[in-house]
Amino acid sequence: MSDKTVIRPDPLVSDRHFDAPRALVFRAWTTAEHIRAWFSPEGMTTPEAVVEFRPGGRFEICMEAPDGEQYWSRGSFIDIVENEKIVWEAGGHANEERTSSFHVVTTVEFTDDSAGTNMHVHQAYEVYDDAGIAAVGGAPEGWRTTLDKLEREVTRMKAG
């Protein structure tokens, strides 16, 4: 892929229902402690996270594979509406040089329903290289299992 080529794949969209109050589901996004507990696909861990939960604040995540390979996402919060919406932008990094394989803008929206909370995730990508294509290609399954882990964290928080 040429250095000048930018691919804009279809956005990722994922919805999940939680049997928990909206404020609790929202809170699972607000601290590094919570993010480390769930923000990575199944089989991976999140050993490092920086969460400065305010517009302009850093949102940096290190996801680690079982073989020790680390995948960083470094960005910042754009918009936060308490218990309603979180928007951040980030670059995905799978190398020591911290060059971005892709750029993503993620919007997460939270709404009540009669049985708990609905959460809607929307991600729009710009992909710069083959590593970015692979990362974005795996995003639907990655988000599915990541949200499974979020569900477990919300359940733990609810039991609290």
Short mmCIF file of C-alpha atoms in Angstrom, two decimals:
data_model
loop_
_atom_site.label_atom_id
_atom_site.label_comp_id
_atom_site.label_asym_id
_atom_site.label_seq_id
_atom_site.Cartn_x
_atom_site.Cartn_y
_atom_site.Cartn_z
CA MET A 1 0.00 0.00 0.00
CA SER A 2 1.34 3.43 -0.89
CA ASP A 3 2.17 5.90 1.87
CA LYS A 4 -0.36 8.27 0.33
CA THR A 5 -3.25 5.80 0.14
CA VAL A 6 -6.01 6.22 2.71
CA ILE A 7 -8.79 3.66 2.87
CA ARG A 8 -12.09 4.52 4.54
CA PRO A 9 -13.91 1.24 5.18
CA ASP A 10 -17.55 1.08 6.23
CA PRO A 11 -17.98 2.15 9.84
CA LEU A 12 -18.24 -0.46 12.55
CA VAL A 13 -21.56 -0.44 14.38
CA SER A 14 -22.22 -2.51 17.49
CA ASP A 15 -25.13 -2.53 19.92
CA ARG A 16 -25.33 -4.16 23.32
CA HIS A 17 -27.93 -4.31 26.07
CA PHE A 18 -26.89 -4.32 29.73
CA ASP A 19 -29.06 -5.36 32.65
CA ALA A 20 -27.81 -2.40 34.67
CA PRO A 21 -28.55 1.30 35.12
CA ARG A 22 -27.16 3.65 32.49
CA ALA A 23 -25.01 5.56 35.02
CA LEU A 24 -23.28 2.31 36.01
CA VAL A 25 -22.55 1.25 32.42
CA PHE A 26 -21.27 4.75 31.67
CA ARG A 27 -19.04 4.69 34.77
CA ALA A 28 -17.26 1.56 33.47
CA TRP A 29 -15.72 3.84 30.80
CA THR A 30 -14.52 6.60 33.14
CA THR A 31 -11.38 5.31 34.89
CA ALA A 32 -8.20 3.48 33.97
CA GLU A 33 -9.01 0.89 36.66
CA HIS A 34 -12.26 -0.07 34.93
CA ILE A 35 -10.78 0.14 31.41
CA ARG A 36 -7.93 -2.21 32.35
CA ALA A 37 -10.53 -4.75 33.51
CA TRP A 38 -12.33 -5.03 30.18
CA PHE A 39 -11.04 -2.97 27.21
CA SER A 40 -9.47 -5.69 25.04
CA PRO A 41 -10.73 -8.66 23.04
CA GLU A 42 -11.08 -12.04 24.72
CA GLY A 43 -7.68 -13.70 25.17
CA MET A 44 -5.92 -10.34 25.50
CA THR A 45 -5.30 -8.13 28.52
CA THR A 46 -5.08 -4.39 29.05
CA PRO A 47 -1.99 -3.93 31.23
CA GLU A 48 -1.80 -0.16 30.73
CA ALA A 49 -4.40 2.56 30.32
CA VAL A 50 -4.46 6.33 30.70
CA VAL A 51 -7.95 7.77 31.06
CA GLU A 52 -8.18 11.53 31.55
CA PHE A 53 -11.96 11.59 31.37
CA ARG A 54 -12.66 15.07 30.04
CA PRO A 55 -12.78 16.65 26.57
CA GLY A 56 -9.16 16.98 25.43
CA GLY A 57 -8.00 14.41 27.98
CA ARG A 58 -5.86 11.45 26.96
CA PHE A 59 -7.37 8.04 26.24
CA GLU A 60 -4.51 5.58 25.76
CA ILE A 61 -4.83 1.83 25.88
CA CYS A 62 -2.30 -0.97 25.60
CA MET A 63 -3.79 -4.32 24.61
CA GLU A 64 -1.45 -7.28 25.07
CA ALA A 65 -1.68 -10.64 23.31
CA PRO A 66 -0.78 -13.90 25.09
CA ASP A 67 2.61 -13.89 23.28
CA GLY A 68 3.43 -10.49 24.80
CA GLU A 69 2.84 -8.49 21.59
CA GLN A 70 1.43 -5.06 22.47
CA TYR A 71 -1.08 -3.03 20.47
CA TRP A 72 -1.51 0.60 21.47
CA SER A 73 -4.33 2.97 20.79
CA ARG A 74 -3.43 6.56 21.66
CA GLY A 75 -5.84 9.44 21.42
CA SER A 76 -8.02 11.87 23.27
CA PHE A 77 -11.59 12.50 24.24
CA ILE A 78 -13.50 14.87 21.98
CA ASP A 79 -16.88 15.04 23.69
CA ILE A 80 -18.39 13.66 26.89
CA VAL A 81 -22.03 14.03 27.93
CA GLU A 82 -22.45 12.37 31.32
CA ASN A 83 -24.43 9.13 31.13
CA GLU A 84 -25.27 9.79 27.46
CA LYS A 85 -22.28 9.92 25.12
CA ILE A 86 -18.50 9.52 24.82
CA VAL A 87 -16.57 10.48 21.68
CA TRP A 88 -12.83 9.99 21.21
CA GLU A 89 -10.30 9.87 18.42
CA ALA A 90 -7.23 7.67 18.34
CA GLY A 91 -4.49 6.21 16.24
CA GLY A 92 -3.78 2.50 16.34
CA HIS A 93 -0.12 1.58 16.84
CA ALA A 94 1.39 -1.88 16.52
CA ASN A 95 5.04 -0.84 16.42
CA GLU A 96 7.75 0.71 18.54
CA GLU A 97 7.88 3.86 16.40
CA ARG A 98 4.31 4.73 17.36
CA THR A 99 3.33 5.39 13.77
CA SER A 100 -0.38 5.01 13.18
CA SER A 101 -1.73 2.13 11.12
CA PHE A 102 -5.16 3.68 11.29
CA HIS A 103 -7.12 6.57 12.76
CA VAL A 104 -10.53 6.04 14.32
CA VAL A 105 -13.28 8.21 15.74
CA THR A 106 -15.45 6.29 18.18
CA THR A 107 -18.85 7.39 19.46
CA VAL A 108 -20.54 5.47 22.27
CA GLU A 109 -24.13 6.37 23.16
CA PHE A 110 -26.09 5.17 26.19
CA THR A 111 -29.90 5.07 26.42
CA ASP A 112 -32.36 3.66 28.94
CA ASP A 113 -34.86 0.98 28.20
CA SER A 114 -37.36 -0.74 30.47
CA ALA A 115 -34.87 -3.49 31.36
CA GLY A 116 -31.60 -1.56 31.70
CA THR A 117 -29.28 0.21 29.27
CA ASN A 118 -28.70 0.07 25.54
CA MET A 119 -25.23 1.02 24.33
CA HIS A 120 -24.50 1.90 20.70
CA VAL A 121 -20.89 1.98 19.38
CA HIS A 122 -20.01 3.63 16.05
CA GLN A 123 -16.44 3.71 14.72
CA ALA A 124 -15.30 5.53 11.56
CA TYR A 125 -11.83 4.60 10.27
CA GLU A 126 -9.06 5.90 8.07
CA VAL A 127 -6.60 3.10 7.30
CA TYR A 128 -2.99 3.80 6.26
CA ASP A 129 -1.26 0.42 5.85
CA ASP A 130 -1.67 -3.35 5.82
CA ALA A 131 -1.45 -3.58 9.63
CA GLY A 132 -4.35 -1.14 9.84
CA ILE A 133 -6.38 -3.20 7.39
CA ALA A 134 -5.86 -6.29 9.55
CA ALA A 135 -6.80 -4.42 12.76
CA VAL A 136 -9.95 -2.93 11.28
CA GLY A 137 -10.88 -6.28 9.70
CA GLY A 138 -10.82 -7.89 13.13
CA ALA A 139 -12.71 -5.07 14.84
CA PRO A 140 -16.25 -6.57 14.71
CA GLU A 141 -15.22 -9.77 16.49
CA GLY A 142 -12.84 -7.84 18.75
CA TRP A 143 -15.62 -5.50 19.85
CA ARG A 144 -18.03 -8.40 20.36
CA THR A 145 -15.70 -10.11 22.84
CA THR A 146 -14.59 -6.81 24.37
CA LEU A 147 -18.22 -5.98 25.12
CA ASP A 148 -18.60 -9.45 26.66
CA LYS A 149 -15.82 -8.42 29.06
CA LEU A 150 -17.52 -5.06 29.66
CA GLU A 151 -20.69 -6.94 30.56
CA ARG A 152 -18.74 -8.95 33.15
CA GLU A 153 -17.21 -5.73 34.55
CA VAL A 154 -20.62 -4.07 34.81
CA THR A 155 -21.97 -7.16 36.59
CA ARG A 156 -19.02 -7.03 39.02
CA MET A 157 -19.59 -3.30 39.61
CA LYS A 158 -23.30 -3.85 40.14
CA ALA A 159 -22.61 -6.54 42.75
CA GLY A 160 -20.23 -4.18 44.29
#
